[in-house]
mmCIF file of C-alpha atoms in Angstrom:
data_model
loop_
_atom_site.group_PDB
_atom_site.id
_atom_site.type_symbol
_atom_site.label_atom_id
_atom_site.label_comp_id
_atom_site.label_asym_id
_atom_site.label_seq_id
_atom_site.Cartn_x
_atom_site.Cartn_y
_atom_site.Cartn_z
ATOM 1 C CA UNK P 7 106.453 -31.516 19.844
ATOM 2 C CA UNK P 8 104.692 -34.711 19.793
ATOM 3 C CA UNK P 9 101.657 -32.736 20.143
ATOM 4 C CA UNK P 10 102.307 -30.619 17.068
ATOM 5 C CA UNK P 11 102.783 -33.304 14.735
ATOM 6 C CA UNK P 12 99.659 -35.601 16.056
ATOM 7 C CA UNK P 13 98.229 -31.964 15.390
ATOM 8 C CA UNK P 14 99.039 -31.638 11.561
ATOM 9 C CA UNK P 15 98.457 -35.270 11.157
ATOM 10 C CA UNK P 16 94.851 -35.507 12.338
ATOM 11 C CA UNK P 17 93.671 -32.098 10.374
ATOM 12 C CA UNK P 18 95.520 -33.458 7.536
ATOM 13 C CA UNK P 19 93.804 -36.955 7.192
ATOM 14 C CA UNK P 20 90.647 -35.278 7.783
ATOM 15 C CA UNK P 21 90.575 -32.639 5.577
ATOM 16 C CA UNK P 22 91.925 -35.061 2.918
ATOM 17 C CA UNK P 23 88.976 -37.752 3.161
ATOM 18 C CA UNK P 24 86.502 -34.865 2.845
ATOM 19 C CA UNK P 25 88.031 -33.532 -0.616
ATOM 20 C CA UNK P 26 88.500 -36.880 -1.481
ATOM 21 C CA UNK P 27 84.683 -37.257 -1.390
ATOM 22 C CA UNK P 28 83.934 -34.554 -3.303
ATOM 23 C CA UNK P 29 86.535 -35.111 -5.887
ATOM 24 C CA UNK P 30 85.255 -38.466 -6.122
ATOM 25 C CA UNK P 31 81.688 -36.854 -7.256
ATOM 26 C CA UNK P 32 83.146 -34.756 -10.006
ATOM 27 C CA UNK P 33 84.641 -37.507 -11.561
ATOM 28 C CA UNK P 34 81.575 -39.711 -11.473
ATOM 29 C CA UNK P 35 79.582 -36.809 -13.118
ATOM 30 C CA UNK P 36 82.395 -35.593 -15.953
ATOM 31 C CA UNK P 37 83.059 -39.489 -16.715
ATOM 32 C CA UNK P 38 79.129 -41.147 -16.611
ATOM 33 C CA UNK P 39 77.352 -37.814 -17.215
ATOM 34 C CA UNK P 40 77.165 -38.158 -21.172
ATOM 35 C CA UNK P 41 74.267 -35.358 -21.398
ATOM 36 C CA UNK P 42 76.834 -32.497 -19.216
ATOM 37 C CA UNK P 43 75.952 -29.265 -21.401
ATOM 38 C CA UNK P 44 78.970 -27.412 -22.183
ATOM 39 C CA UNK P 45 78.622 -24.792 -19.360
ATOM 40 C CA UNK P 46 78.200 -27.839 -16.373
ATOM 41 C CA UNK P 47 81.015 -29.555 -17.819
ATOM 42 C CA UNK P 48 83.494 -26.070 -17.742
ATOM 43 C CA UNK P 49 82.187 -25.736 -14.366
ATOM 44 C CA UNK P 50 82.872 -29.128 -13.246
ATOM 45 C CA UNK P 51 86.668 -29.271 -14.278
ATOM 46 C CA UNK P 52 87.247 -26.042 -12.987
ATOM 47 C CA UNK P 53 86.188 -27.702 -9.570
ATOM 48 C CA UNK P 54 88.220 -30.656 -10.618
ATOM 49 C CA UNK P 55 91.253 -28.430 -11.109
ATOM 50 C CA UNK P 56 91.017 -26.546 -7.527
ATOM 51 C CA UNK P 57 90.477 -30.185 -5.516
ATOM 52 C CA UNK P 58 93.673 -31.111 -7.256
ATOM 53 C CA UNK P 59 95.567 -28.174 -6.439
ATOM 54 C CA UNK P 60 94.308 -28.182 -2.779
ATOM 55 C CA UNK P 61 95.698 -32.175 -2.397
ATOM 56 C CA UNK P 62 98.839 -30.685 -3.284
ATOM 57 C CA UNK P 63 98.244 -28.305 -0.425
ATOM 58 C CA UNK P 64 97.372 -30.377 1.858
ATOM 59 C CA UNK P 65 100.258 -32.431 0.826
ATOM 60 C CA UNK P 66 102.475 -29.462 1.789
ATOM 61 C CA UNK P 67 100.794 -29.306 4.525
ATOM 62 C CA UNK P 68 101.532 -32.607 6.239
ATOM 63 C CA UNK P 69 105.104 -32.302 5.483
ATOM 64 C CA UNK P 70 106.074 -29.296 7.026
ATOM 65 C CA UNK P 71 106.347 -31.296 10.054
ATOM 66 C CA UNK P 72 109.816 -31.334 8.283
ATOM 67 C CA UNK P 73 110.460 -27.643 8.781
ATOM 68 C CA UNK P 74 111.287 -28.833 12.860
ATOM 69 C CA UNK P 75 114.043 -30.575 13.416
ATOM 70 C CA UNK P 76 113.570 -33.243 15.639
ATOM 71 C CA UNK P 77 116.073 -36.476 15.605
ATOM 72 C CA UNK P 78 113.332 -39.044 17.134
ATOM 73 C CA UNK P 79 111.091 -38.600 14.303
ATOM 74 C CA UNK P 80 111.398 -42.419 12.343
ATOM 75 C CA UNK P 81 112.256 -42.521 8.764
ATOM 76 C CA UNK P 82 111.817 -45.888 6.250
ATOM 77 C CA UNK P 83 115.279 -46.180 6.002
ATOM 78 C CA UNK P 84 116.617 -48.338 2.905
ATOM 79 C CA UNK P 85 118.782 -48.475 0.537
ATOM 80 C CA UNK P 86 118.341 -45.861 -2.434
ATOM 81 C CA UNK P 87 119.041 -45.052 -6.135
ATOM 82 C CA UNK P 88 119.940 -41.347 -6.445
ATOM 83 C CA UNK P 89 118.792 -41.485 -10.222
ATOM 84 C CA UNK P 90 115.720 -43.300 -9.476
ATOM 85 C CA UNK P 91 114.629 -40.599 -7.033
ATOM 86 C CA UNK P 92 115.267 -37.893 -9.351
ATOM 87 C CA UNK P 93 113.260 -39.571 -12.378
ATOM 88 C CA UNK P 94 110.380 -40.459 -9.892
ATOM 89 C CA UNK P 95 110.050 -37.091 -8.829
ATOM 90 C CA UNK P 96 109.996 -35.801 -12.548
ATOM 91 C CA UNK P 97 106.886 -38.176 -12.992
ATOM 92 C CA UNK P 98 105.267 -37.142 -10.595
ATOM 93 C CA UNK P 99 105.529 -33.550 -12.121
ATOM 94 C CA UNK P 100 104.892 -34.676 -15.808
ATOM 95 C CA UNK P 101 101.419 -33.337 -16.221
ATOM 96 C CA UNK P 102 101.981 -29.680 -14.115
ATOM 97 C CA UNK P 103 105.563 -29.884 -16.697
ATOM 98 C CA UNK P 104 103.379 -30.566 -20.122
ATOM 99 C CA UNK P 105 101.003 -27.547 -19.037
ATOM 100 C CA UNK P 106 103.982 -25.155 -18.983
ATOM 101 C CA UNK P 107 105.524 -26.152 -21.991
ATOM 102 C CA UNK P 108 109.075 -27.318 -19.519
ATOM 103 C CA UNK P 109 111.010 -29.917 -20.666
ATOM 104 C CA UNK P 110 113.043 -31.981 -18.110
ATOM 105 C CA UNK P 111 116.481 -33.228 -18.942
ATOM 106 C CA UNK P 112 118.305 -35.388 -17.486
ATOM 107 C CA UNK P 113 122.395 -36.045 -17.316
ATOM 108 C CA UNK P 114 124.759 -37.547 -15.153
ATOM 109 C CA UNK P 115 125.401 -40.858 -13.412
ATOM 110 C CA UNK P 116 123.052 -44.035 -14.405
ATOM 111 C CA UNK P 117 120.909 -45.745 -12.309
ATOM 112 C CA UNK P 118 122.955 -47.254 -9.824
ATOM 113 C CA UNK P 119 126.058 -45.600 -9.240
ATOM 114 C CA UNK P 120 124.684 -42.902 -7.111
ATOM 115 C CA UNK P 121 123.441 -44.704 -3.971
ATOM 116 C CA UNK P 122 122.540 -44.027 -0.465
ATOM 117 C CA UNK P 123 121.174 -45.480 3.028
ATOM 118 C CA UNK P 124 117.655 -42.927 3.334
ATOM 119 C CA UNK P 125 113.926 -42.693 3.216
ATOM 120 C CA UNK P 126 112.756 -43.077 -0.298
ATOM 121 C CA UNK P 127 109.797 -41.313 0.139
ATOM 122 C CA UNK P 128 110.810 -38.459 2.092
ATOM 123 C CA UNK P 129 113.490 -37.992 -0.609
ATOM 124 C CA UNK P 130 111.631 -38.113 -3.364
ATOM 125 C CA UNK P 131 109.406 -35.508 -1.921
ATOM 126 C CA UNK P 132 112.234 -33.022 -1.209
ATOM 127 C CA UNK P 133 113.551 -33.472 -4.820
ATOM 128 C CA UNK P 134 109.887 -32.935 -6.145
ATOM 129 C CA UNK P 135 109.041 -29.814 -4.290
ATOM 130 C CA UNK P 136 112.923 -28.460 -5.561
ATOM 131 C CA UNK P 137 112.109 -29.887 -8.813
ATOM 132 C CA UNK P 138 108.499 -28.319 -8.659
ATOM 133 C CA UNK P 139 109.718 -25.245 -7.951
ATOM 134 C CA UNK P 140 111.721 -24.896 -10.715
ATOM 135 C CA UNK P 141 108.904 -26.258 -13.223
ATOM 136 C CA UNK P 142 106.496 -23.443 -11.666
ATOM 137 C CA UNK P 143 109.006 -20.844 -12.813
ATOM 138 C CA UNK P 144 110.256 -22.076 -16.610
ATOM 139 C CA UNK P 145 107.433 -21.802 -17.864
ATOM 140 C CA UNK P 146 107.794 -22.660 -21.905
ATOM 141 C CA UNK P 147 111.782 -23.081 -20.890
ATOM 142 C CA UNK P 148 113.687 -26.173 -20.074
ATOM 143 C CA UNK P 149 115.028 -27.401 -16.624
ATOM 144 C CA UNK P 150 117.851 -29.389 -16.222
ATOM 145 C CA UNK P 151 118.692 -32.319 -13.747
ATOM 146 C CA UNK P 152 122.082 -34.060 -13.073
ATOM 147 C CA UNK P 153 122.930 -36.717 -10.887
ATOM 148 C CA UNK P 154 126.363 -37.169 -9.665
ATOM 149 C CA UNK P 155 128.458 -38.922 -6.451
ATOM 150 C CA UNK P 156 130.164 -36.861 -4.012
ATOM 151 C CA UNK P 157 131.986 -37.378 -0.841
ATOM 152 C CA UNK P 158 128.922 -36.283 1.237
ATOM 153 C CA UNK P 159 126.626 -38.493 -0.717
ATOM 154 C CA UNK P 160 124.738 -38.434 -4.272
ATOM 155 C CA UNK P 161 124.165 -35.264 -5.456
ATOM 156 C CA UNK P 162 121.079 -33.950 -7.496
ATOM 157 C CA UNK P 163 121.382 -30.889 -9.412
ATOM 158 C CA UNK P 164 118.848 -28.784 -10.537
ATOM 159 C CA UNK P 165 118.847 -25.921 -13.195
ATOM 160 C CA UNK P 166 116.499 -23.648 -14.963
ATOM 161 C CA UNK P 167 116.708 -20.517 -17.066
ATOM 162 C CA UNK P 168 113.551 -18.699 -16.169
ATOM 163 C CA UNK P 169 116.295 -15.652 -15.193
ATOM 164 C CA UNK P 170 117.735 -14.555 -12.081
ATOM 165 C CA UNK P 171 116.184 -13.609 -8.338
ATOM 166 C CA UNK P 172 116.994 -10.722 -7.090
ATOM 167 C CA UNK P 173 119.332 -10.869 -3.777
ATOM 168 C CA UNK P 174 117.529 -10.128 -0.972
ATOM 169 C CA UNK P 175 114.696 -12.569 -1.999
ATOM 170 C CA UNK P 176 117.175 -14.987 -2.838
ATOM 171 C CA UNK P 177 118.492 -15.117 0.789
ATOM 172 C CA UNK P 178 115.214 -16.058 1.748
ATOM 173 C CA UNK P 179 114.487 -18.596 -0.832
ATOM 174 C CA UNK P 180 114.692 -21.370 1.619
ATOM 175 C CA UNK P 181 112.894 -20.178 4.156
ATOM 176 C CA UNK P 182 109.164 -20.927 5.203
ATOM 177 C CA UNK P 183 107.338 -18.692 2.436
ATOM 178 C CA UNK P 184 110.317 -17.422 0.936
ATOM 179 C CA UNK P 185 110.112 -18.895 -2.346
ATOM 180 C CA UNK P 186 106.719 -16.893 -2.999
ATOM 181 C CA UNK P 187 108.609 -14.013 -4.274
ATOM 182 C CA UNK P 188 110.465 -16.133 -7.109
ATOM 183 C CA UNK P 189 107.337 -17.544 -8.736
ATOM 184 C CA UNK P 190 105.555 -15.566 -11.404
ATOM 185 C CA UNK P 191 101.979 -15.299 -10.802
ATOM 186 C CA UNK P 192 99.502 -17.482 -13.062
ATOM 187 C CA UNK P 193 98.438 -14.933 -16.225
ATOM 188 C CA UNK P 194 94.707 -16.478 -15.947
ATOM 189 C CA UNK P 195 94.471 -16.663 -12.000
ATOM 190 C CA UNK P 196 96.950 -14.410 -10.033
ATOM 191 C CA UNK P 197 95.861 -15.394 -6.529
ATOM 192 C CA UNK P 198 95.678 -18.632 -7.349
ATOM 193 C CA UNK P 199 98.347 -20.998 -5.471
ATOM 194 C CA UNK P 200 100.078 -23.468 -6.554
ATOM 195 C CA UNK P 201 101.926 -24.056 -3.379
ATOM 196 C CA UNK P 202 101.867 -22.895 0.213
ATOM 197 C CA UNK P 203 105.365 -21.377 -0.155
ATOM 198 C CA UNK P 204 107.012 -24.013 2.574
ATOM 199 C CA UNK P 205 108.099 -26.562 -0.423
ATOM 200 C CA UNK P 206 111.396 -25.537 -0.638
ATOM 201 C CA UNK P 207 112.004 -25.341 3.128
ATOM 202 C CA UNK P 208 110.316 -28.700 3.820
ATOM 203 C CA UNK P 209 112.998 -30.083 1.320
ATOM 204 C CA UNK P 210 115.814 -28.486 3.084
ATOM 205 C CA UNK P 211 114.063 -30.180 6.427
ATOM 206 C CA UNK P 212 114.482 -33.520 5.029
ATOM 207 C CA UNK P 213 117.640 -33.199 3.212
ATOM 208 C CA UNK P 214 119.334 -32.157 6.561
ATOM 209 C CA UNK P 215 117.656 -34.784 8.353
ATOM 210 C CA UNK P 216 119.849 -37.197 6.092
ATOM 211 C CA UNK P 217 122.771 -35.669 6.980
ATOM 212 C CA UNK P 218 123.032 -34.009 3.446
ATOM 213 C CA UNK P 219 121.500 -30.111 2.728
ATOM 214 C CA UNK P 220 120.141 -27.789 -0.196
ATOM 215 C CA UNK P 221 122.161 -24.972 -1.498
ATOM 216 C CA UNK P 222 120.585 -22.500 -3.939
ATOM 217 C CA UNK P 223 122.834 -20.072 -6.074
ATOM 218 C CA UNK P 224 122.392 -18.223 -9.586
ATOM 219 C CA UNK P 225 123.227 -19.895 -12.693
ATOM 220 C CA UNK P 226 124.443 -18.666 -16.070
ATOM 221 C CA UNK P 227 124.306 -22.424 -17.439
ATOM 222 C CA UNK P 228 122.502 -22.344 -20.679
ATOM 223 C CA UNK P 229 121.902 -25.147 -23.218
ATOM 224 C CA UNK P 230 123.507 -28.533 -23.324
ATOM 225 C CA UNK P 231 127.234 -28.697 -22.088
ATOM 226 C CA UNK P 232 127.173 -24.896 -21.118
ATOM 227 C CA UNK P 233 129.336 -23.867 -18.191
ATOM 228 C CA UNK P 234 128.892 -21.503 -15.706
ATOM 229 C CA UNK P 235 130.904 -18.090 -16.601
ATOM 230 C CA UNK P 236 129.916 -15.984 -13.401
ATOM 231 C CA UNK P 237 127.844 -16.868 -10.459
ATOM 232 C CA UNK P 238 126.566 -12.423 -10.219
ATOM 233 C CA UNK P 239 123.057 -12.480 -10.010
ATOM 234 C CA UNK P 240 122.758 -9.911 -13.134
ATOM 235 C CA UNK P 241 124.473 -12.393 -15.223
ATOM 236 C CA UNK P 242 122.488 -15.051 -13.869
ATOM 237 C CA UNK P 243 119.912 -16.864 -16.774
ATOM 238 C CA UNK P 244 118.758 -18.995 -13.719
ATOM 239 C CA UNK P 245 119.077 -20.535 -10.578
ATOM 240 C CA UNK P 246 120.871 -23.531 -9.443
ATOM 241 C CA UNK P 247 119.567 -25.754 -6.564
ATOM 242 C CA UNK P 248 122.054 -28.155 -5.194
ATOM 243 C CA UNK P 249 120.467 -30.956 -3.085
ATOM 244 C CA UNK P 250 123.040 -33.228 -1.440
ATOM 245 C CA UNK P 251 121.016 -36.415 -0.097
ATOM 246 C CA UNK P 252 123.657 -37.245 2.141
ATOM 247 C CA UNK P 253 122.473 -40.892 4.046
ATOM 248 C CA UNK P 254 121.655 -42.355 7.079
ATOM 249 C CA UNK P 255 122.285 -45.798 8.927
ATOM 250 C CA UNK P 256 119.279 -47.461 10.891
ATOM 251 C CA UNK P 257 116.471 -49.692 10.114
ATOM 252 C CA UNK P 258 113.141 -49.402 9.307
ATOM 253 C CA UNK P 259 110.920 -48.376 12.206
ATOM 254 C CA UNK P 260 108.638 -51.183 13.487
ATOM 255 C CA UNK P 261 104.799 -51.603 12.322
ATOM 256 C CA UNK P 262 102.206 -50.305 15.019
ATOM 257 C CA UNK P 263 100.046 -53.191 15.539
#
């Protein structure tokens, strides 16, 4: 196990210096490069735009560590704000939002209400790969996020309309690669990928190692204030992805020296 994760760490942190190299080139040449004809300059953020999709990757990547189960592995443990996690994890998302055309509402509980003992990181990562996922399929439709307190810890909602998944792919949603069969493909680039397919499963990973979980279900919210009339997947306008952050007790684990 320990093996495994030194593994995906090592390939991870070298691959990533290496892109971050060349990405660091194509910057230099589209920002100082005043003479770029139009052609060099297409080509260049084209190359721009695949280096940032592949740190995403490799972002996936590293955290499917996350798809094991393994109680030693040490978490940052402090205390966290629900809301704050949700709305950090939209920012993070603004740009790949604005190219789509989604808008991201928010509703709920304030900052502050909604609170829990957890990782902040890890749990803002789990709510931006749900929270990603549902961006990737809206395009030019909203997405919906509410924040609310439960006995089992805050709860973070998340809705879209881009219309329903079919059953048997919805079983599988959560599953390493399952959520490949719910995302349109891009009109311009088919085979291009946005994710490895493990996003939503990672965020499962880390939601149960908080002692909370992700639930995914069809929707037939629509709109502000709408309810839902029938949870039937032909009725469905969308899906809704229930991530309960749960919380953990512990401290921070110590700095290697």
């Amino acid at each position: 196990m320990w093996m495994n994760d030194e593994f995906f760490a090592r390939v991870g942190h070298d691959l990533r210096g290496e892109l971050a190299t060349m990405l660091a080139g194509v910057h230099y040449l589209l920002r100082y490069q005043k003479d770029l004809g139009a052609a060099p300059r297409d080509m260049l953020e084209r190359v721009r735009g695949a280096g940032e999709r592949l740190k995403r990757l490799l972002d996936e990547f590293d955290n499917s560590i996350w798809l094991r189960a393994d109680a030693s592995r040490p978490m940052a443990i402090a205390r966290c704000d629900a809301a704050e996690l949700a709305r950090r994890a939209a920012a993070h998302l603004e740009g790949a939002a604005a190219a789509r055309g989604v808008g991201i509402a928010f509703d709920g509980e304030p900052e502050g209400v909604a609170t829990l003992e957890g990782d902040p990181e890890l749990l803002r990562v789990a709510l931006e790969y749900v929270l990603g996922f549902a961006v990737l399929r809206s395009r030019d439709r909203p997405v919906r996020v509410r924040v609310a307190s439960a006995d089992a810890g805050p709860v973070v909602t998340i809705i879209d309309e881009a219309g329903p998944v079919p059953p048997e792919p919805l079983a599988r949603l959560l599953e390493p690669f399952g959520e490949r069969a719910a995302i349109p493909a891009d009109p311009v680039a088919p085979r291009r990928r946005e994710r490895l397919g493990l996003g939503l499963a990672i965020a499962r990973g880390i939601l149960d190692a908080h002692g909370g979980g992700l639930t995914v279900e069809p929707s037939s919210e629509r709109g502000e204030g709408g309810s839902s009339e029938s949870s039937a997947t032909d009725a469905a306008t969308g899906l809704r992805f229930t991530c309960t952050l749960g919380g953990v007790e512990g401290n921070a684990p110590p700095e290697l020296a």
